[in-house]
Amino acid sequence: MVLQSSGLSKVKDSLTQKIFLGNEPNAELIAILTVYFVQGILGLSRLAVSFFLKDELLLSPVQVSALLGIVFLPWMIKPVFGFISDGLPIFGYRRRPYLILSGILGTASWVSLATIVNTSWAATLAIALSSLSVAMSDVIVDSLVVERARGESQAKAGSLQSLCWGASAIGGLITAYFSGLLLQYFTTRTVFAITALFPLIVSGVAWLIAESPVSKDAKDSNQTNTLPIKHQLGQLRQAISQKSIWLPTAFIFIWQATPNADSAFFYFSTNELHFQPEFLGRVHLVTSFASLAGVWIFQRFLKSIPFRVIFAWSTVLSSALGMTMLLLVTHTNRLLGIDDHWFSLGDSLILSVMGKIAFMQVMVLAARLCPSGVEATLFALLMSIFNSAGTVSHAFGALITYWLGITATNFDSLWLLVLITNLSTLLPLPFINWLPAQEQTEVSKDGEQPFLPDLMSELVLSEAESKIVE
């Protein structure tokens, strides 16, 4: 009996270390991972949306870029969701009800795309609502992850972020190939109808979140809802006034805001290279594998390396590797005897690995910046700045695409767009010193203060006051 218990304990420890990367598995962690997993699965509709906009609504590359910028708006106002979640509980709960609502909203938006949407404006609204659904659930699970990561070392926080984004990558991996394969046999609206089922999973696992009511006394309810909001505002003011927060945030914005050529390249792939949906599904499968590999590489080798080193090398390498796209858009790869399909697959794989490694650093940095009491709000603020930069990136890309005269059939200047977008990724490098030089929770060897010294000392008192109020 003792031997059996010992054996089970070893199995549990092995699973904890190898599967959960050292994080103690429990119902809440499973719920968090499930939400990230569903976010990955929603990639099933990615190609369907692209073909729906291009072939059924007949939008141009510039129009698609503009639309993507609009539907990204919910990710720009994530602090609003975090603020509401932290300060305005529903029936005394700050997390569960919002997860349930996000799942219902997501299902409704995909059902509308599958049935009644027939215009570009209606499509923009429906896709924006689906984006709102994911953004809302993302705020909630991010706040739960930040609560777990707070006070941990950079390596431990990196392990938790790796686990979460690994779950998202696995979800994307499962549906990547099917995103193209389904379009070979079904309409885009059928794919939307299938996608509508997955947000309901988020509503279901919301009940696994270990959460106690903020206040059971209706008399204290108003006070409970009001004072935490005041604390949030005070803590946020303290946070954003710290150079150690806004300088790294400014760097991330510049890094993410450089223009991209994604929309133009999709039209080039389908109209010029005649890539079929099934093959584009394979490309997404490869990029999903690559994203998972990027998470593993980060977790295994890079999670303790300083932010400056990771960002500098990943930026330079991504820019250099991105230049290989010039071979494809100028058809030089054909002269080298490399088929368009194989070239596209290899290029997507390498760039996805580099992109995921850099993105993991963004997530760890953002999580480490968040103090107690405003996890959802401040983390959402940092992520919304990151996402706002993505909207700026799409806008710049659309503007340059328009200036260069690139259309659904004219790709003569696409090489110049690729050149501009890749060189622009080097622009943040002069500001690399805005990132922390050492791990945030440690005092450096030269006696400098740890990262966020003023903020954390001030927020200890705020946290104590918050506990008294609650």
Tab-separated table of C-alpha atoms in Angstrom:
chain	number	residue	atom	x	y	z
A	1	MET	CA	0.000	0.000	0.000
A	2	VAL	CA	2.869	2.312	0.910
A	3	LEU	CA	4.651	1.358	-2.315
A	4	GLN	CA	1.517	2.066	-4.336
A	5	SER	CA	1.134	5.522	-2.762
A	6	SER	CA	4.807	6.192	-3.397
A	7	GLY	CA	4.402	5.176	-7.034
A	8	LEU	CA	1.383	7.436	-7.520
A	9	SER	CA	3.277	10.277	-5.911
A	10	LYS	CA	6.166	9.801	-8.331
A	11	VAL	CA	3.785	9.744	-11.293
A	12	LYS	CA	2.128	12.948	-10.075
A	13	ASP	CA	5.498	14.625	-9.563
A	14	SER	CA	6.597	13.521	-13.020
A	15	LEU	CA	3.422	14.919	-14.609
A	16	THR	CA	3.821	18.153	-12.658
A	17	GLN	CA	7.367	18.635	-13.886
A	18	LYS	CA	7.072	17.398	-17.472
A	19	ILE	CA	3.502	18.264	-18.461
A	20	PHE	CA	2.724	21.250	-16.244
A	21	LEU	CA	6.329	22.548	-16.197
A	22	GLY	CA	6.523	22.534	-12.408
A	23	ASN	CA	3.144	24.201	-11.814
A	24	GLU	CA	0.833	22.403	-9.391
A	25	PRO	CA	-2.135	21.020	-11.381
A	26	ASN	CA	-5.591	21.822	-10.007
A	27	ALA	CA	-9.077	22.552	-11.348
A	28	GLU	CA	-8.415	26.270	-11.748
A	29	LEU	CA	-5.206	25.715	-13.703
A	30	ILE	CA	-7.062	23.267	-15.965
A	31	ALA	CA	-9.730	25.929	-16.542
A	32	ILE	CA	-7.086	28.545	-17.385
A	33	LEU	CA	-5.346	26.209	-19.809
A	34	THR	CA	-8.696	25.301	-21.400
A	35	VAL	CA	-9.459	28.963	-22.134
A	36	TYR	CA	-6.059	29.386	-23.798
A	37	PHE	CA	-6.663	26.104	-25.643
A	38	VAL	CA	-9.982	27.397	-26.997
A	39	GLN	CA	-8.270	30.594	-28.131
A	40	GLY	CA	-5.995	28.401	-30.221
A	41	ILE	CA	-8.875	26.310	-31.566
A	42	LEU	CA	-10.664	29.440	-32.790
A	43	GLY	CA	-7.957	29.579	-35.439
A	44	LEU	CA	-10.203	27.115	-37.279
A	45	SER	CA	-12.032	30.104	-38.751
A	46	ARG	CA	-8.979	32.178	-39.676
A	47	LEU	CA	-8.780	31.110	-43.311
A	48	ALA	CA	-12.560	31.092	-43.651
A	49	VAL	CA	-12.662	34.744	-42.585
A	50	SER	CA	-9.933	35.672	-45.070
A	51	PHE	CA	-11.647	33.932	-47.995
A	52	PHE	CA	-15.051	35.263	-46.927
A	53	LEU	CA	-13.766	38.841	-47.068
A	54	LYS	CA	-11.849	38.316	-50.311
A	55	ASP	CA	-14.175	36.120	-52.386
A	56	GLU	CA	-17.677	36.723	-51.041
A	57	LEU	CA	-17.517	40.367	-49.957
A	58	LEU	CA	-14.947	41.195	-52.686
A	59	LEU	CA	-12.784	43.434	-50.501
A	60	SER	CA	-9.360	44.674	-51.667
A	61	PRO	CA	-6.074	44.167	-49.737
A	62	VAL	CA	-6.239	47.759	-48.458
A	63	GLN	CA	-9.860	47.310	-47.306
A	64	VAL	CA	-9.009	44.046	-45.528
A	65	SER	CA	-6.084	45.700	-43.719
A	66	ALA	CA	-8.369	48.548	-42.622
A	67	LEU	CA	-11.050	46.099	-41.482
A	68	LEU	CA	-8.514	44.104	-39.455
A	69	GLY	CA	-7.487	47.307	-37.744
A	70	ILE	CA	-11.094	48.004	-36.778
A	71	VAL	CA	-11.917	44.516	-35.490
A	72	PHE	CA	-8.772	44.676	-33.369
A	73	LEU	CA	-10.249	47.534	-31.330
A	74	PRO	CA	-11.561	45.289	-28.501
A	75	TRP	CA	-7.974	44.293	-27.799
A	76	MET	CA	-7.085	47.952	-27.504
A	77	ILE	CA	-9.668	48.565	-24.766
A	78	LYS	CA	-8.749	45.528	-22.677
A	79	PRO	CA	-8.110	47.776	-19.641
A	80	VAL	CA	-11.825	48.552	-19.623
A	81	PHE	CA	-12.628	44.852	-19.218
A	82	GLY	CA	-9.938	44.499	-16.564
A	83	PHE	CA	-11.200	47.553	-14.722
A	84	ILE	CA	-14.770	46.254	-14.769
A	85	SER	CA	-13.717	42.752	-13.739
A	86	ASP	CA	-11.529	43.976	-10.853
A	87	GLY	CA	-13.945	46.604	-9.551
A	88	LEU	CA	-17.484	45.571	-10.514
A	89	PRO	CA	-18.257	41.989	-9.444
A	90	ILE	CA	-21.400	40.274	-10.744
A	91	PHE	CA	-23.279	38.613	-7.875
A	92	GLY	CA	-20.096	39.051	-5.854
A	93	TYR	CA	-17.810	37.305	-8.375
A	94	ARG	CA	-15.118	39.028	-10.436
A	95	ARG	CA	-14.057	36.249	-12.792
A	96	ARG	CA	-16.637	33.500	-13.447
A	97	PRO	CA	-19.565	35.627	-14.754
A	98	TYR	CA	-17.357	37.455	-17.221
A	99	LEU	CA	-15.997	34.185	-18.597
A	100	ILE	CA	-19.551	32.897	-19.029
A	101	LEU	CA	-20.636	36.083	-20.805
A	102	SER	CA	-17.597	36.019	-23.095
A	103	GLY	CA	-18.411	32.478	-24.227
A	104	ILE	CA	-22.046	33.342	-24.998
A	105	LEU	CA	-20.999	36.481	-26.907
A	106	GLY	CA	-18.484	34.518	-28.949
A	107	THR	CA	-21.024	31.904	-29.966
A	108	ALA	CA	-23.550	34.589	-30.939
A	109	SER	CA	-21.038	36.392	-33.162
A	110	TRP	CA	-20.000	33.253	-35.057
A	111	VAL	CA	-23.625	32.175	-35.491
A	112	SER	CA	-24.395	35.574	-37.018
A	113	LEU	CA	-21.486	35.190	-39.454
A	114	ALA	CA	-22.834	31.772	-40.396
A	115	THR	CA	-26.357	33.033	-41.063
A	116	ILE	CA	-27.244	36.719	-41.495
A	117	VAL	CA	-24.044	38.631	-42.325
A	118	ASN	CA	-23.975	39.782	-45.972
A	119	THR	CA	-22.238	43.163	-46.005
A	120	SER	CA	-18.782	44.423	-45.121
A	121	TRP	CA	-20.150	46.560	-42.264
A	122	ALA	CA	-22.088	43.630	-40.776
A	123	ALA	CA	-19.005	41.428	-41.137
A	124	THR	CA	-16.890	44.048	-39.396
A	125	LEU	CA	-19.349	44.203	-36.491
A	126	ALA	CA	-19.645	40.422	-36.156
A	127	ILE	CA	-15.904	39.816	-36.305
A	128	ALA	CA	-15.359	42.664	-33.834
A	129	LEU	CA	-17.819	40.994	-31.416
A	130	SER	CA	-15.975	37.690	-31.717
A	131	SER	CA	-12.763	39.599	-31.031
A	132	LEU	CA	-14.452	41.232	-28.032
A	133	SER	CA	-15.400	37.790	-26.721
A	134	VAL	CA	-11.833	36.484	-26.870
A	135	ALA	CA	-10.399	39.722	-25.459
A	136	MET	CA	-12.761	39.577	-22.478
A	137	SER	CA	-11.912	35.964	-21.632
A	138	ASP	CA	-8.238	36.729	-22.189
A	139	VAL	CA	-8.338	39.516	-19.599
A	140	ILE	CA	-9.800	37.162	-17.009
A	141	VAL	CA	-7.326	34.306	-17.474
A	142	ASP	CA	-4.431	36.746	-17.762
A	143	SER	CA	-5.333	38.181	-14.365
A	144	LEU	CA	-5.417	34.669	-12.893
A	145	VAL	CA	-2.014	33.920	-14.406
A	146	VAL	CA	-0.593	37.180	-13.044
A	147	GLU	CA	-1.883	36.314	-9.571
A	148	ARG	CA	0.017	33.027	-9.764
A	149	ALA	CA	3.167	34.601	-11.240
A	150	ARG	CA	3.403	37.458	-8.745
A	151	GLY	CA	6.334	37.035	-6.370
A	152	GLU	CA	7.853	34.237	-8.434
A	153	SER	CA	11.229	34.346	-10.142
A	154	GLN	CA	11.504	35.269	-13.811
A	155	ALA	CA	12.149	31.602	-14.628
A	156	LYS	CA	9.058	30.433	-12.707
A	157	ALA	CA	6.886	33.108	-14.306
A	158	GLY	CA	8.306	32.085	-17.661
A	159	SER	CA	7.322	28.467	-17.042
A	160	LEU	CA	3.731	29.460	-16.321
A	161	GLN	CA	3.549	31.646	-19.423
A	162	SER	CA	5.093	28.833	-21.472
A	163	LEU	CA	2.444	26.424	-20.182
A	164	CYS	CA	-0.421	28.780	-21.020
A	165	TRP	CA	0.781	29.674	-24.476
A	166	GLY	CA	1.714	26.067	-25.098
A	167	ALA	CA	-1.957	25.198	-24.522
A	168	SER	CA	-2.930	27.886	-27.037
A	169	ALA	CA	-0.393	26.559	-29.539
A	170	ILE	CA	-1.738	23.003	-29.145
A	171	GLY	CA	-5.255	24.278	-29.803
A	172	GLY	CA	-4.021	26.033	-32.907
A	173	LEU	CA	-2.107	22.919	-33.915
A	174	ILE	CA	-5.196	20.717	-33.772
A	175	THR	CA	-7.273	22.980	-35.996
A	176	ALA	CA	-4.585	24.468	-38.271
A	177	TYR	CA	-4.775	21.908	-41.054
A	178	PHE	CA	-8.551	21.561	-40.796
A	179	SER	CA	-8.932	25.331	-41.273
A	180	GLY	CA	-7.967	24.796	-44.904
A	181	LEU	CA	-9.244	21.269	-45.411
A	182	LEU	CA	-12.808	22.143	-44.401
A	183	LEU	CA	-12.896	24.904	-47.012
A	184	GLN	CA	-12.235	22.285	-49.695
A	185	TYR	CA	-15.556	20.587	-48.872
A	186	PHE	CA	-17.702	23.148	-47.040
A	187	THR	CA	-18.617	26.805	-47.360
A	188	THR	CA	-17.153	29.510	-45.173
A	189	ARG	CA	-20.487	29.824	-43.365
A	190	THR	CA	-20.395	26.152	-42.395
A	191	VAL	CA	-16.948	26.664	-40.902
A	192	PHE	CA	-18.299	29.648	-38.965
A	193	ALA	CA	-21.133	27.470	-37.604
A	194	ILE	CA	-18.630	24.841	-36.407
A	195	THR	CA	-16.481	27.527	-34.793
A	196	ALA	CA	-19.531	28.812	-32.884
A	197	LEU	CA	-19.477	25.689	-30.694
A	198	PHE	CA	-16.090	26.338	-29.086
A	199	PRO	CA	-16.723	29.565	-27.109
A	200	LEU	CA	-19.328	27.653	-25.085
A	201	ILE	CA	-16.472	25.568	-23.645
A	202	VAL	CA	-15.167	28.761	-22.017
A	203	SER	CA	-18.556	29.303	-20.376
A	204	GLY	CA	-18.481	25.722	-19.112
A	205	VAL	CA	-15.028	25.765	-17.496
A	206	ALA	CA	-15.745	29.093	-15.804
A	207	TRP	CA	-17.263	27.106	-12.931
A	208	LEU	CA	-13.847	25.563	-12.194
A	209	ILE	CA	-12.372	28.922	-11.191
A	210	ALA	CA	-11.661	28.895	-7.454
A	211	GLU	CA	-13.285	32.146	-6.438
A	212	SER	CA	-15.001	33.331	-3.292
A	213	PRO	CA	-17.667	36.048	-3.343
A	214	VAL	CA	-16.258	39.514	-2.778
A	215	SER	CA	-19.127	40.343	-0.420
A	216	LYS	CA	-22.146	38.367	0.712
A	217	ASP	CA	-23.629	41.317	2.581
A	218	ALA	CA	-25.743	43.499	0.309
A	219	LYS	CA	-25.192	46.389	2.666
A	220	ASP	CA	-21.443	46.222	2.139
A	221	SER	CA	-21.821	45.598	-1.578
A	222	ASN	CA	-21.717	49.238	-2.639
A	223	GLN	CA	-18.711	49.966	-0.460
A	224	THR	CA	-16.932	46.885	-1.778
A	225	ASN	CA	-17.556	47.934	-5.358
A	226	THR	CA	-16.522	51.552	-4.826
A	227	LEU	CA	-13.334	51.486	-2.759
A	228	PRO	CA	-11.492	48.876	-4.832
A	229	ILE	CA	-12.079	51.122	-7.858
A	230	LYS	CA	-10.427	53.991	-5.975
A	231	HIS	CA	-7.558	51.688	-5.084
A	232	GLN	CA	-7.266	50.591	-8.696
A	233	LEU	CA	-7.029	54.191	-9.880
A	234	GLY	CA	-4.461	55.007	-7.220
A	235	GLN	CA	-2.394	51.925	-7.956
A	236	LEU	CA	-2.575	52.523	-11.691
A	237	ARG	CA	-1.385	56.112	-11.218
A	238	GLN	CA	1.519	54.832	-9.150
A	239	ALA	CA	2.306	52.189	-11.755
A	240	ILE	CA	2.255	54.330	-14.882
A	241	SER	CA	4.339	57.050	-13.190
A	242	GLN	CA	7.240	54.625	-12.824
A	243	LYS	CA	9.915	54.821	-15.525
A	244	SER	CA	10.557	51.133	-14.936
A	245	ILE	CA	7.058	50.450	-16.307
A	246	TRP	CA	6.433	53.016	-19.014
A	247	LEU	CA	9.862	52.776	-20.648
A	248	PRO	CA	9.609	49.008	-21.350
A	249	THR	CA	6.004	49.554	-22.433
A	250	ALA	CA	7.060	52.271	-24.879
A	251	PHE	CA	9.690	49.956	-26.323
A	252	ILE	CA	7.136	47.174	-26.825
A	253	PHE	CA	4.814	49.621	-28.596
A	254	ILE	CA	7.534	50.755	-31.016
A	255	TRP	CA	8.595	47.148	-31.582
A	256	GLN	CA	5.049	46.027	-32.430
A	257	ALA	CA	3.897	49.113	-34.375
A	258	THR	CA	6.170	48.676	-37.392
A	259	PRO	CA	4.164	48.069	-40.611
A	260	ASN	CA	3.364	44.583	-41.909
A	261	ALA	CA	2.466	43.132	-45.301
A	262	ASP	CA	0.178	40.308	-44.162
A	263	SER	CA	-2.965	41.261	-46.090
A	264	ALA	CA	-1.141	41.970	-49.350
A	265	PHE	CA	0.798	38.726	-49.038
A	266	PHE	CA	-2.420	36.711	-48.550
A	267	TYR	CA	-3.742	38.065	-51.860
A	268	PHE	CA	-0.383	37.323	-53.493
A	269	SER	CA	-0.486	33.744	-52.183
A	270	THR	CA	-4.002	33.049	-53.447
A	271	ASN	CA	-4.252	35.166	-56.625
A	272	GLU	CA	-0.657	35.058	-57.906
A	273	LEU	CA	0.738	31.790	-56.528
A	274	HIS	CA	-2.701	30.119	-56.565
A	275	PHE	CA	-2.277	28.462	-53.183
A	276	GLN	CA	-5.407	26.468	-52.336
A	277	PRO	CA	-7.167	26.549	-48.928
A	278	GLU	CA	-5.950	23.026	-48.159
A	279	PHE	CA	-2.317	24.045	-48.636
A	280	LEU	CA	-2.795	27.235	-46.614
A	281	GLY	CA	-4.126	24.952	-43.890
A	282	ARG	CA	-0.845	23.052	-44.077
A	283	VAL	CA	1.025	26.340	-43.714
A	284	HIS	CA	-0.981	27.097	-40.581
A	285	LEU	CA	-0.222	23.593	-39.321
A	286	VAL	CA	3.490	24.219	-39.812
A	287	THR	CA	3.309	27.613	-38.092
A	288	SER	CA	1.411	26.054	-35.182
A	289	PHE	CA	4.127	23.413	-34.798
A	290	ALA	CA	6.683	26.193	-35.020
A	291	SER	CA	4.879	28.229	-32.353
A	292	LEU	CA	4.872	25.204	-30.062
A	293	ALA	CA	8.570	24.717	-30.783
A	294	GLY	CA	9.161	28.384	-29.980
A	295	VAL	CA	7.415	27.959	-26.622
A	296	TRP	CA	9.543	24.862	-25.890
A	297	ILE	CA	12.795	26.600	-26.878
A	298	PHE	CA	11.905	29.572	-24.700
A	299	GLN	CA	11.013	27.330	-21.753
A	300	ARG	CA	14.065	25.088	-22.147
A	301	PHE	CA	16.827	27.547	-22.948
A	302	LEU	CA	15.791	31.200	-22.885
A	303	LYS	CA	13.440	31.946	-20.001
A	304	SER	CA	16.230	33.230	-17.723
A	305	ILE	CA	18.096	35.234	-20.363
A	306	PRO	CA	17.799	39.043	-19.976
A	307	PHE	CA	15.071	40.756	-21.966
A	308	ARG	CA	17.504	42.970	-23.873
A	309	VAL	CA	19.457	40.024	-25.226
A	310	ILE	CA	16.354	38.130	-26.407
A	311	PHE	CA	14.733	41.146	-28.054
A	312	ALA	CA	17.931	42.299	-29.755
A	313	TRP	CA	18.776	38.928	-31.275
A	314	SER	CA	15.201	37.979	-32.188
A	315	THR	CA	14.661	41.365	-33.881
A	316	VAL	CA	17.842	41.165	-35.965
A	317	LEU	CA	17.319	37.521	-36.928
A	318	SER	CA	13.631	38.024	-37.773
A	319	SER	CA	14.458	40.983	-40.002
A	320	ALA	CA	17.210	39.070	-41.803
A	321	LEU	CA	15.108	35.939	-42.257
A	322	GLY	CA	12.111	38.008	-43.356
A	323	MET	CA	14.161	39.262	-46.286
A	324	THR	CA	13.974	35.775	-47.776
A	325	MET	CA	10.383	36.638	-48.739
A	326	LEU	CA	11.923	38.765	-51.501
A	327	LEU	CA	12.944	35.543	-53.223
A	328	LEU	CA	9.324	34.405	-53.274
A	329	VAL	CA	7.636	37.647	-54.382
A	330	THR	CA	10.179	38.110	-57.195
A	331	HIS	CA	9.955	34.385	-58.130
A	332	THR	CA	13.730	34.080	-57.683
A	333	ASN	CA	13.137	30.868	-55.750
A	334	ARG	CA	11.995	29.257	-58.995
A	335	LEU	CA	15.323	30.100	-60.634
A	336	LEU	CA	16.989	28.380	-57.673
A	337	GLY	CA	14.825	25.317	-58.254
A	338	ILE	CA	12.774	25.759	-55.064
A	339	ASP	CA	9.033	25.241	-55.443
A	340	ASP	CA	6.771	28.053	-54.188
A	341	HIS	CA	5.009	25.694	-51.788
A	342	TRP	CA	8.167	24.361	-50.146
A	343	PHE	CA	9.711	27.812	-49.916
A	344	SER	CA	6.613	29.220	-48.246
A	345	LEU	CA	6.463	26.357	-45.740
A	346	GLY	CA	10.109	26.679	-44.698
A	347	ASP	CA	9.973	30.428	-44.372
A	348	SER	CA	6.778	30.329	-42.284
A	349	LEU	CA	8.286	27.740	-39.940
A	350	ILE	CA	11.429	29.704	-39.079
A	351	LEU	CA	9.722	33.069	-38.725
A	352	SER	CA	7.017	31.582	-36.481
A	353	VAL	CA	9.622	30.183	-34.087
A	354	MET	CA	11.354	33.554	-33.819
A	355	GLY	CA	8.062	35.401	-33.424
A	356	LYS	CA	6.834	33.156	-30.622
A	357	ILE	CA	10.112	33.439	-28.684
A	358	ALA	CA	9.904	37.236	-28.805
A	359	PHE	CA	6.209	37.178	-27.880
A	360	MET	CA	6.868	34.969	-24.844
A	361	GLN	CA	9.290	37.605	-23.587
A	362	VAL	CA	6.565	40.241	-23.954
A	363	MET	CA	4.155	38.148	-21.872
A	364	VAL	CA	6.683	37.449	-19.104
A	365	LEU	CA	7.704	41.100	-18.948
A	366	ALA	CA	4.085	42.251	-18.763
A	367	ALA	CA	3.197	39.718	-16.056
A	368	ARG	CA	6.188	40.722	-13.946
A	369	LEU	CA	5.168	44.399	-14.054
A	370	CYS	CA	1.742	43.842	-12.479
A	371	PRO	CA	1.237	44.575	-8.747
A	372	SER	CA	-1.314	42.982	-6.459
A	373	GLY	CA	-4.857	44.315	-6.547
A	374	VAL	CA	-4.972	45.490	-10.163
A	375	GLU	CA	-3.745	42.389	-11.958
A	376	ALA	CA	-6.449	42.340	-14.603
A	377	THR	CA	-6.465	46.095	-15.137
A	378	LEU	CA	-2.736	46.778	-15.406
A	379	PHE	CA	-1.937	43.615	-17.352
A	380	ALA	CA	-4.804	44.429	-19.709
A	381	LEU	CA	-3.473	47.982	-20.056
A	382	LEU	CA	-0.044	46.691	-21.017
A	383	MET	CA	-1.517	44.181	-23.450
A	384	SER	CA	-3.864	46.767	-24.947
A	385	ILE	CA	-0.877	48.989	-25.673
A	386	PHE	CA	0.737	45.990	-27.343
A	387	ASN	CA	-2.446	45.340	-29.327
A	388	SER	CA	-2.874	49.022	-30.182
A	389	ALA	CA	0.556	48.860	-31.726
A	390	GLY	CA	-0.727	45.939	-33.812
A	391	THR	CA	-3.545	48.141	-35.103
A	392	VAL	CA	-1.017	50.861	-35.949
A	393	SER	CA	1.008	48.198	-37.745
A	394	HIS	CA	-1.998	47.189	-39.873
A	395	ALA	CA	-2.767	50.849	-40.596
A	396	PHE	CA	0.793	51.595	-41.706
A	397	GLY	CA	0.782	48.431	-43.792
A	398	ALA	CA	-2.486	49.419	-45.488
A	399	LEU	CA	-1.200	52.947	-46.153
A	400	ILE	CA	2.062	51.750	-47.705
A	401	THR	CA	0.170	49.116	-49.706
A	402	TYR	CA	-2.061	51.879	-51.090
A	403	TRP	CA	0.884	54.175	-51.891
A	404	LEU	CA	2.652	51.383	-53.762
A	405	GLY	CA	-0.445	50.640	-55.829
A	406	ILE	CA	-0.698	47.017	-54.729
A	407	THR	CA	-4.135	45.545	-55.483
A	408	ALA	CA	-5.748	42.110	-55.653
A	409	THR	CA	-4.089	41.542	-59.047
A	410	ASN	CA	-1.144	43.981	-59.195
A	411	PHE	CA	1.891	42.838	-57.185
A	412	ASP	CA	4.664	44.636	-59.068
A	413	SER	CA	5.699	46.629	-56.001
A	414	LEU	CA	5.182	43.887	-53.424
A	415	TRP	CA	8.950	43.372	-53.200
A	416	LEU	CA	9.323	46.968	-52.039
A	417	LEU	CA	6.598	46.504	-49.414
A	418	VAL	CA	8.406	43.408	-48.095
A	419	LEU	CA	11.700	45.347	-48.010
A	420	ILE	CA	10.182	48.300	-46.144
A	421	THR	CA	8.332	46.186	-43.582
A	422	ASN	CA	11.382	44.051	-42.781
A	423	LEU	CA	13.794	46.974	-42.453
A	424	SER	CA	11.299	48.790	-40.234
A	425	THR	CA	11.504	45.976	-37.650
A	426	LEU	CA	15.020	47.230	-36.812
A	427	LEU	CA	13.727	50.658	-35.746
A	428	PRO	CA	13.240	49.729	-32.036
A	429	LEU	CA	16.874	48.654	-31.536
A	430	PRO	CA	18.184	52.133	-30.566
A	431	PHE	CA	15.734	52.021	-27.639
A	432	ILE	CA	16.762	48.565	-26.373
A	433	ASN	CA	18.120	50.104	-23.142
A	434	TRP	CA	14.559	50.923	-22.136
A	435	LEU	CA	14.193	47.257	-21.209
A	436	PRO	CA	15.412	45.967	-17.821
A	437	ALA	CA	18.992	44.714	-17.873
A	438	GLN	CA	18.639	42.033	-15.189
A	439	GLU	CA	15.961	39.838	-13.647
A	440	GLN	CA	13.410	42.082	-12.002
A	441	THR	CA	13.226	40.405	-8.606
A	442	GLU	CA	16.954	40.367	-7.950
A	443	VAL	CA	19.408	43.067	-6.887
A	444	SER	CA	22.136	43.405	-9.466
A	445	LYS	CA	25.784	42.802	-8.585
A	446	ASP	CA	26.685	46.467	-8.802
A	447	GLY	CA	24.229	47.271	-6.046
A	448	GLU	CA	21.501	48.801	-8.189
A	449	GLN	CA	17.944	48.660	-6.963
A	450	PRO	CA	15.818	45.765	-8.179
A	451	PHE	CA	13.401	46.304	-11.033
A	452	LEU	CA	10.256	48.141	-9.793
A	453	PRO	CA	11.611	49.075	-6.326
A	454	ASP	CA	9.467	52.173	-5.746
A	455	LEU	CA	6.309	50.639	-7.117
A	456	MET	CA	6.365	47.494	-5.011
A	457	SER	CA	7.180	49.284	-1.758
A	458	GLU	CA	4.260	51.652	-2.271
A	459	LEU	CA	1.837	48.958	-3.307
A	460	VAL	CA	2.402	46.794	-0.232
A	461	LEU	CA	0.458	49.377	1.773
A	462	SER	CA	-2.243	49.609	-0.886
A	463	GLU	CA	-2.674	45.832	-0.864
A	464	ALA	CA	-3.011	45.789	2.912
A	465	GLU	CA	-5.664	48.508	2.739
A	466	SER	CA	-7.517	46.567	0.067
A	467	LYS	CA	-7.622	43.469	2.289
A	468	ILE	CA	-9.087	45.533	5.130
A	469	VAL	CA	-11.802	46.868	2.843
A	470	GLU	CA	-12.676	43.421	1.545
